[in-house]
Coordinates of C-alpha atoms and ligand atoms in Angstrom, one line a residue:
M15 CA -90.3 -26.5 -111.3
A16 CA -89.5 -24.4 -114.4
K17 CA -86.1 -25.1 -116.0
R18 CA -83.3 -22.7 -115.3
C19 CA -82.6 -19.9 -117.8
I20 CA -79.6 -19.5 -120.0
G21 CA -77.6 -16.8 -118.1
L22 CA -76.5 -14.1 -120.7
D23 CA -74.4 -11.3 -119.3
I24 CA -74.0 -8.7 -122.1
G25 CA -71.1 -6.6 -120.8
S26 CA -69.4 -3.7 -122.5
S27 CA -66.4 -5.8 -123.5
A28 CA -67.8 -9.3 -123.9
V29 CA -70.9 -11.5 -123.8
K30 CA -70.6 -14.2 -121.1
L31 CA -72.9 -17.2 -121.1
V32 CA -73.6 -19.9 -118.5
Q33 CA -76.2 -22.7 -118.6
L34 CA -76.7 -24.8 -115.5
K35 CA -78.9 -27.8 -114.8
S36 CA -80.1 -28.8 -111.3
Q37 CA -79.7 -32.5 -110.5
K38 CA -80.2 -34.4 -107.2
R39 CA -76.5 -34.1 -106.4
G40 CA -76.4 -30.4 -107.2
L41 CA -75.7 -28.2 -110.2
T42 CA -74.2 -29.4 -113.4
L43 CA -72.6 -27.2 -116.0
Q44 CA -74.5 -27.5 -119.3
N45 CA -72.8 -24.8 -121.3
F46 CA -70.3 -22.0 -121.0
G47 CA -68.7 -19.4 -123.3
I48 CA -67.3 -15.9 -123.7
E49 CA -67.5 -13.8 -126.9
P50 CA -65.6 -10.5 -127.2
L51 CA -67.5 -7.4 -128.4
P52 CA -66.1 -4.7 -130.7
A53 CA -65.1 -1.5 -128.8
Q54 CA -68.0 1.0 -128.4
S55 CA -70.7 -1.6 -128.8
I56 CA -72.1 -0.5 -125.5
V57 CA -71.5 3.0 -124.1
D58 CA -72.6 4.1 -120.7
G59 CA -74.7 1.0 -120.5
S60 CA -76.7 1.8 -123.7
I61 CA -76.4 -0.5 -126.7
M62 CA -74.7 1.6 -129.5
N63 CA -74.1 -1.3 -132.0
H64 CA -77.1 -3.5 -132.0
G65 CA -75.8 -5.6 -134.9
A66 CA -72.5 -6.4 -133.1
I67 CA -74.3 -7.6 -130.0
V68 CA -76.7 -9.8 -132.0
D69 CA -73.8 -11.3 -134.0
A70 CA -71.8 -12.0 -130.8
I71 CA -74.7 -13.8 -129.2
R72 CA -75.4 -15.8 -132.4
N73 CA -71.7 -16.7 -132.9
L74 CA -71.3 -17.7 -129.3
A75 CA -74.4 -19.9 -129.3
S76 CA -73.4 -21.7 -132.4
R77 CA -69.8 -22.1 -131.4
I78 CA -70.8 -23.8 -128.1
H79 CA -73.8 -25.7 -129.6
L80 CA -76.2 -24.1 -127.2
R81 CA -79.5 -25.7 -126.7
G82 CA -82.5 -23.9 -125.2
K83 CA -84.2 -20.5 -125.8
D84 CA -85.1 -19.0 -122.5
V85 CA -82.6 -16.3 -121.4
A86 CA -82.1 -14.2 -118.3
V87 CA -80.3 -10.9 -118.9
A88 CA -79.0 -8.2 -116.6
V89 CA -78.8 -4.4 -116.9
S90 CA -76.3 -2.3 -115.0
G91 CA -74.8 1.1 -114.7
N92 CA -76.5 4.5 -114.9
S93 CA -79.8 3.1 -116.2
V94 CA -80.3 1.2 -112.9
I95 CA -81.0 2.7 -109.5
I96 CA -81.0 0.5 -106.4
K97 CA -81.9 2.1 -103.1
R98 CA -82.6 0.9 -99.6
I99 CA -85.1 3.2 -97.9
T100 CA -86.5 3.3 -94.3
I101 CA -90.1 4.4 -93.8
P102 CA -92.6 3.9 -91.0
A103 CA -94.0 0.4 -91.0
M104 CA -97.1 0.1 -93.1
E105 CA -98.9 -2.3 -95.5
G106 CA -101.5 -2.6 -98.2
D107 CA -102.8 0.5 -100.0
A108 CA -100.9 2.8 -97.6
L109 CA -97.6 1.2 -98.6
D110 CA -98.5 1.4 -102.3
E111 CA -99.2 5.1 -101.9
Q112 CA -96.0 5.7 -99.9
M113 CA -94.0 3.9 -102.6
K114 CA -95.3 6.1 -105.3
W115 CA -94.0 9.1 -103.3
E116 CA -90.7 7.4 -102.6
V117 CA -90.2 6.7 -106.3
Q118 CA -90.6 10.4 -107.0
Q119 CA -88.1 11.3 -104.3
N120 CA -85.5 8.7 -105.0
I121 CA -85.5 8.0 -108.7
P122 CA -84.0 10.8 -110.8
F123 CA -86.0 9.7 -114.0
R124 CA -89.5 10.4 -115.1
R125 CA -91.9 7.8 -113.7
D126 CA -93.1 6.9 -117.1
D127 CA -89.5 6.2 -118.3
V128 CA -88.7 3.5 -115.7
N129 CA -89.8 0.1 -114.6
V130 CA -90.0 0.1 -110.8
D131 CA -90.1 -2.7 -108.3
H132 CA -89.8 -2.9 -104.6
T133 CA -89.1 -5.6 -102.1
V134 CA -89.8 -5.4 -98.3
L135 CA -86.5 -6.3 -96.6
V136 CA -87.7 -5.8 -93.0
E137 CA -91.4 -5.6 -92.2
K138 CA -91.0 -4.0 -88.9
T139 CA -88.0 -3.0 -86.9
P140 CA -88.2 -2.7 -83.1
E141 CA -88.4 1.1 -83.7
G142 CA -91.6 0.6 -85.8
Q143 CA -89.8 1.3 -89.1
M144 CA -89.7 -0.8 -92.3
E145 CA -86.9 -1.3 -94.7
V146 CA -87.7 -1.5 -98.4
L147 CA -85.5 -2.0 -101.4
L148 CA -86.4 0.1 -104.4
V149 CA -85.2 -0.9 -107.8
A150 CA -85.8 1.2 -111.0
A151 CA -84.5 0.5 -114.5
K152 CA -84.8 2.7 -117.5
K153 CA -87.4 1.2 -119.9
D154 CA -85.6 2.2 -123.1
V155 CA -82.3 0.6 -122.0
V156 CA -84.0 -2.6 -120.9
E157 CA -85.8 -2.7 -124.2
Q158 CA -82.5 -2.4 -126.1
Y159 CA -81.2 -5.5 -124.3
L160 CA -84.4 -7.4 -124.9
H161 CA -84.4 -6.4 -128.6
A162 CA -80.8 -7.7 -129.0
V163 CA -81.7 -11.1 -127.3
R164 CA -84.8 -11.5 -129.5
D165 CA -83.0 -10.6 -132.7
A166 CA -80.3 -13.2 -131.8
G167 CA -83.1 -15.8 -131.7
F168 CA -83.7 -16.1 -128.0
V169 CA -86.6 -15.4 -125.6
P170 CA -85.8 -13.1 -122.7
V171 CA -87.8 -14.3 -119.7
V172 CA -86.0 -12.7 -116.8
V173 CA -84.5 -9.2 -116.5
D174 CA -82.2 -8.8 -113.4
T175 CA -79.6 -6.3 -112.3
A176 CA -75.9 -7.3 -112.6
A177 CA -75.4 -6.5 -108.8
F178 CA -78.1 -9.0 -107.8
A179 CA -76.9 -11.6 -110.2
A180 CA -73.4 -11.3 -108.7
Q181 CA -74.9 -11.6 -105.2
N182 CA -76.8 -14.8 -106.2
A183 CA -73.6 -16.2 -107.7
V184 CA -71.8 -15.7 -104.3
E185 CA -74.7 -17.2 -102.3
A186 CA -75.1 -20.3 -104.6
G187 CA -71.4 -20.6 -105.3
V188 CA -69.7 -20.4 -101.9
G189 CA -72.6 -19.6 -99.5
M190 CA -72.9 -16.9 -97.0
A191 CA -72.7 -17.5 -93.2
P192 CA -75.8 -16.3 -91.3
G193 CA -75.4 -12.9 -89.9
E194 CA -72.3 -12.1 -92.0
V195 CA -71.9 -8.8 -93.9
V196 CA -70.0 -9.2 -97.1
A197 CA -69.1 -6.9 -100.0
I198 CA -69.3 -8.1 -103.6
I199 CA -67.2 -6.0 -106.0
N200 CA -67.7 -6.7 -109.7
V201 CA -64.8 -5.1 -111.7
G202 CA -65.7 -5.1 -115.4
A203 CA -64.3 -3.2 -118.3
R204 CA -66.2 0.1 -117.8
L205 CA -67.1 0.2 -114.2
C206 CA -67.0 -1.3 -110.8
T207 CA -70.1 -2.2 -108.9
I208 CA -69.9 -2.6 -105.1
S209 CA -72.8 -4.2 -103.3
I210 CA -72.9 -4.9 -99.6
V211 CA -75.0 -7.8 -98.4
D212 CA -76.1 -8.2 -94.8
N213 CA -77.5 -11.6 -93.9
G214 CA -78.4 -12.2 -97.5
M215 CA -80.1 -8.8 -98.0
P216 CA -78.6 -6.1 -100.2
V217 CA -78.0 -3.0 -98.1
F218 CA -75.8 -0.8 -100.2
T219 CA -75.0 -0.6 -103.9
R220 CA -72.8 1.9 -105.7
D221 CA -71.1 2.2 -109.1
I222 CA -67.6 3.6 -109.6
G223 CA -66.7 4.7 -113.2
T224 CA -63.3 2.9 -113.1
G225 CA -62.5 -0.6 -114.4
G226 CA -60.5 -2.6 -116.9
N227 CA -60.6 0.2 -119.5
T228 CA -58.8 2.5 -117.0
Y229 CA -55.8 0.1 -117.0
T230 CA -55.8 -0.2 -120.8
D231 CA -56.1 3.6 -121.4
A232 CA -53.3 4.3 -119.0
I233 CA -51.0 1.7 -120.6
Q234 CA -51.9 3.1 -124.0
S235 CA -51.0 6.7 -123.2
R236 CA -47.9 5.8 -121.1
L237 CA -46.4 3.6 -123.8
A238 CA -47.8 5.5 -126.8
I239 CA -49.3 2.3 -128.3
D240 CA -52.7 1.5 -129.7
S241 CA -55.5 0.1 -127.5
D242 CA -55.2 -3.5 -128.8
G243 CA -51.5 -3.5 -127.9
A244 CA -52.2 -2.0 -124.5
E245 CA -54.9 -4.7 -123.9
A246 CA -52.5 -7.4 -124.8
Y247 CA -49.8 -6.0 -122.5
K248 CA -52.3 -5.7 -119.7
V249 CA -53.5 -9.3 -119.9
G250 CA -49.9 -10.5 -120.4
G251 CA -48.7 -8.5 -117.4
A252 CA -51.6 -10.0 -115.4
S253 CA -50.6 -13.6 -116.3
P254 CA -47.7 -15.3 -114.5
A255 CA -46.8 -17.2 -117.7
S256 CA -46.0 -14.1 -119.7
A257 CA -45.4 -11.4 -117.1
D258 CA -41.6 -11.4 -117.8
M259 CA -42.1 -10.5 -121.4
V260 CA -44.0 -7.3 -120.6
P261 CA -42.3 -4.0 -120.1
Q262 CA -41.8 -2.9 -116.5
E263 CA -43.8 0.2 -117.2
V264 CA -46.9 -2.0 -117.6
H265 CA -46.5 -3.5 -114.2
R266 CA -46.1 0.0 -112.7
V267 CA -49.4 1.0 -114.4
L268 CA -51.2 -2.1 -113.2
A269 CA -50.1 -1.3 -109.7
Q270 CA -50.9 2.4 -109.9
V271 CA -54.4 1.9 -111.4
S272 CA -55.1 -0.9 -108.8
E273 CA -54.2 1.6 -106.1
Q274 CA -56.6 4.2 -107.6
I275 CA -59.5 1.7 -107.8
A276 CA -58.8 0.4 -104.2
G277 CA -58.9 4.0 -103.0
E278 CA -62.2 4.7 -104.7
L279 CA -63.7 1.5 -103.3
Q280 CA -62.4 2.3 -99.9
R281 CA -64.4 5.6 -99.9
S282 CA -67.6 3.6 -100.6
I283 CA -66.7 1.1 -97.9
D284 CA -66.0 3.9 -95.4
F285 CA -69.3 5.6 -96.3
F286 CA -71.2 2.3 -95.8
L287 CA -69.4 1.6 -92.5
T288 CA -70.2 5.1 -91.0
E289 CA -73.8 4.9 -92.1
T290 CA -74.5 1.6 -90.3
V291 CA -74.6 1.2 -86.6
D292 CA -72.6 -2.0 -86.1
G293 CA -70.7 -1.7 -89.4
N294 CA -68.3 -4.6 -89.9
L295 CA -67.3 -6.4 -93.1
A296 CA -66.3 -10.1 -92.9
R297 CA -64.9 -10.5 -96.4
I298 CA -64.9 -9.1 -99.9
Y299 CA -65.6 -11.2 -103.0
L300 CA -64.2 -9.9 -106.3
T301 CA -65.8 -10.8 -109.6
G302 CA -65.5 -9.6 -113.2
G303 CA -62.7 -9.7 -115.7
S304 CA -60.5 -7.1 -114.0
S305 CA -60.3 -9.2 -110.8
L306 CA -57.7 -11.1 -112.8
V307 CA -55.2 -8.2 -112.5
P308 CA -53.2 -9.6 -109.6
Q309 CA -52.3 -6.3 -108.2
L310 CA -56.0 -5.4 -107.6
P311 CA -57.1 -7.9 -104.9
K312 CA -53.8 -7.2 -103.1
A313 CA -54.4 -3.4 -103.2
I314 CA -58.0 -3.7 -102.0
Q315 CA -56.9 -6.1 -99.2
D316 CA -54.0 -4.0 -98.1
R317 CA -56.1 -0.9 -97.9
S318 CA -59.3 -2.2 -96.4
R319 CA -57.6 -4.9 -94.2
I320 CA -60.5 -7.1 -95.1
P321 CA -59.8 -10.6 -96.6
V322 CA -60.4 -10.5 -100.4
H323 CA -61.5 -13.6 -102.3
I324 CA -61.7 -14.0 -106.0
L325 CA -65.0 -15.7 -106.7
D326 CA -65.1 -19.0 -108.5
P327 CA -68.8 -19.6 -108.7
F328 CA -68.2 -23.1 -110.2
V329 CA -66.4 -24.6 -107.2
Q330 CA -69.4 -26.8 -106.3
V331 CA -70.6 -27.4 -109.8
E332 CA -70.2 -30.7 -111.6
I333 CA -68.1 -30.1 -114.7
D334 CA -67.6 -32.8 -117.4
A335 CA -63.9 -32.5 -118.2
R336 CA -64.5 -34.3 -121.6
R337 CA -66.8 -31.5 -122.8
F338 CA -65.3 -28.4 -121.3
D339 CA -61.8 -26.9 -121.3
V340 CA -61.6 -26.9 -117.5
E341 CA -58.4 -24.9 -117.4
Y342 CA -60.0 -22.1 -119.5
L343 CA -63.2 -22.3 -117.4
R344 CA -61.3 -22.0 -114.1
A345 CA -59.1 -19.1 -115.4
N346 CA -62.3 -17.2 -116.4
A347 CA -64.6 -18.3 -113.5
P348 CA -64.7 -14.8 -111.9
V349 CA -65.5 -13.3 -115.3
A350 CA -68.6 -15.5 -115.6
A351 CA -70.0 -14.6 -112.1
V352 CA -72.9 -12.4 -113.3
A353 CA -73.8 -14.9 -116.1
F354 CA -73.7 -17.7 -113.4
G355 CA -76.0 -15.7 -111.2
L356 CA -78.4 -15.2 -114.1
A357 CA -78.2 -18.9 -114.9
L358 CA -79.7 -19.7 -111.5
R359 CA -82.9 -17.9 -112.4
R360 CA -86.0 -19.7 -113.7
Q361 CA -88.8 -18.6 -115.9
G362 CA -91.5 -16.9 -113.9
D363 CA -89.0 -15.6 -111.2
A364 CA -89.8 -12.1 -110.2
A365 CA -87.4 -9.8 -112.1
Ligands
ATP6 N1 -56.8 -12.3 -117.8 C1 -57.1 -11.0 -117.6 N2 -56.2 -10.2 -117.1 C2 -56.4 -8.9 -116.9 N3 -57.6 -8.3 -117.3 C3 -58.5 -9.1 -117.9 C4 -58.3 -10.5 -118.1 N4 -59.4 -11.0 -118.6 C5 -60.2 -10.0 -118.8 N5 -59.7 -8.8 -118.3 C6 -60.3 -7.5 -118.4 O1 -61.6 -7.5 -117.8 C7 -62.5 -6.7 -118.4 C8 -63.7 -7.5 -118.9 O2 -64.3 -8.0 -117.8 P1 -65.8 -8.3 -117.8 O3 -66.1 -9.3 -118.9 O4 -66.2 -8.6 -116.4 O5 -66.4 -6.8 -118.2 P2 -67.7 -6.4 -118.9 O6 -68.8 -7.2 -118.3 O7 -67.6 -6.6 -120.4 O8 -67.7 -4.9 -118.6 P3 -68.8 -4.0 -117.8 O9 -69.6 -4.8 -116.9 O10 -68.0 -2.9 -117.1 O11 -69.6 -3.4 -118.9 C9 -61.7 -6.1 -119.6 O12 -61.3 -4.8 -119.3 C10 -60.6 -7.0 -119.8 O13 -59.4 -6.4 -120.3
MG7 MG1 -69.9 -6.8 -116.6

């Protein structure tokens, strides 16, 4: 079987890298690292500062003595559309024709501007319908990411979406019980992506334009300080070790923005639950850097009344404590969830 790829999650605030190896007894960590990016390197999912991304990937790779070339990357945000559609059950040419029409109806971009893929989720329901997952990604944005990876000296072999990568991280990291419906919420710097997975199949995906930057911006304006200072206060306020040194106002902002994010997420959850017949969510997994703001999981759990877990995708992975700073890895495990999901992919996997 082909080797697993290097998982490279190029987010708007930082590049995250995970490399895994499969062994008889399970997965072993081969490499891990996080490299911050200068502000505005990525705006609305598009790469604005190509040089900064290339430098960050190169610096990270050399700092952690990375070996291997084949990389899996993810795209996210406005340039990706994921839709579940229900159509009469059909196959072969009829399905191909129907999908051309569905792409026109469901994808708000010119056909020539997107890469499109579809997966049949359910071939035939008792009502004679079929369920298909339609995924489209803007070609120019995908090309920007591939270009950055190539210029950093790597070979991009798999392009995934961040939402599917996070889902794979949950499945491989902690498993999903058969028949269970779970929500995976990735809270990054720029946005939150919620995906709801039913029996291993993605049934609902939505992006919300609020994330870690919302906290930082609010602290910046409330305390009239610069954004680096606001970021430091945010991370300090989120850490039990330094929370006492941070002004009370910061804690208030962390709580208020967490309430705001929880409220926006709840609207998506409510929408999903009313759309589905036997809607019921067993649990919520939180991933991404902003899941480390302690008020956030609590706000989401209080509002939704659904148990919230912060994902550590590495729980079942063998980690050599002589090679890795285990404390740092554990503290940042949820941040690495998308990179972990990408690191499960192998060359030749369908994108
Ligand atoms: N210990 C921490 N406490 C609080 N916030 C944190 C902590 N560590 C990271 N963050 C925040 O998490 C965000 C970065 O998370 P992540 O790396 O998942 O985002 P990203 O992938 O760069 O962004 P996006 O996916 O939205 O483009 C930043 O806003 C950062 O301030
Ligand atoms: Mg991200």
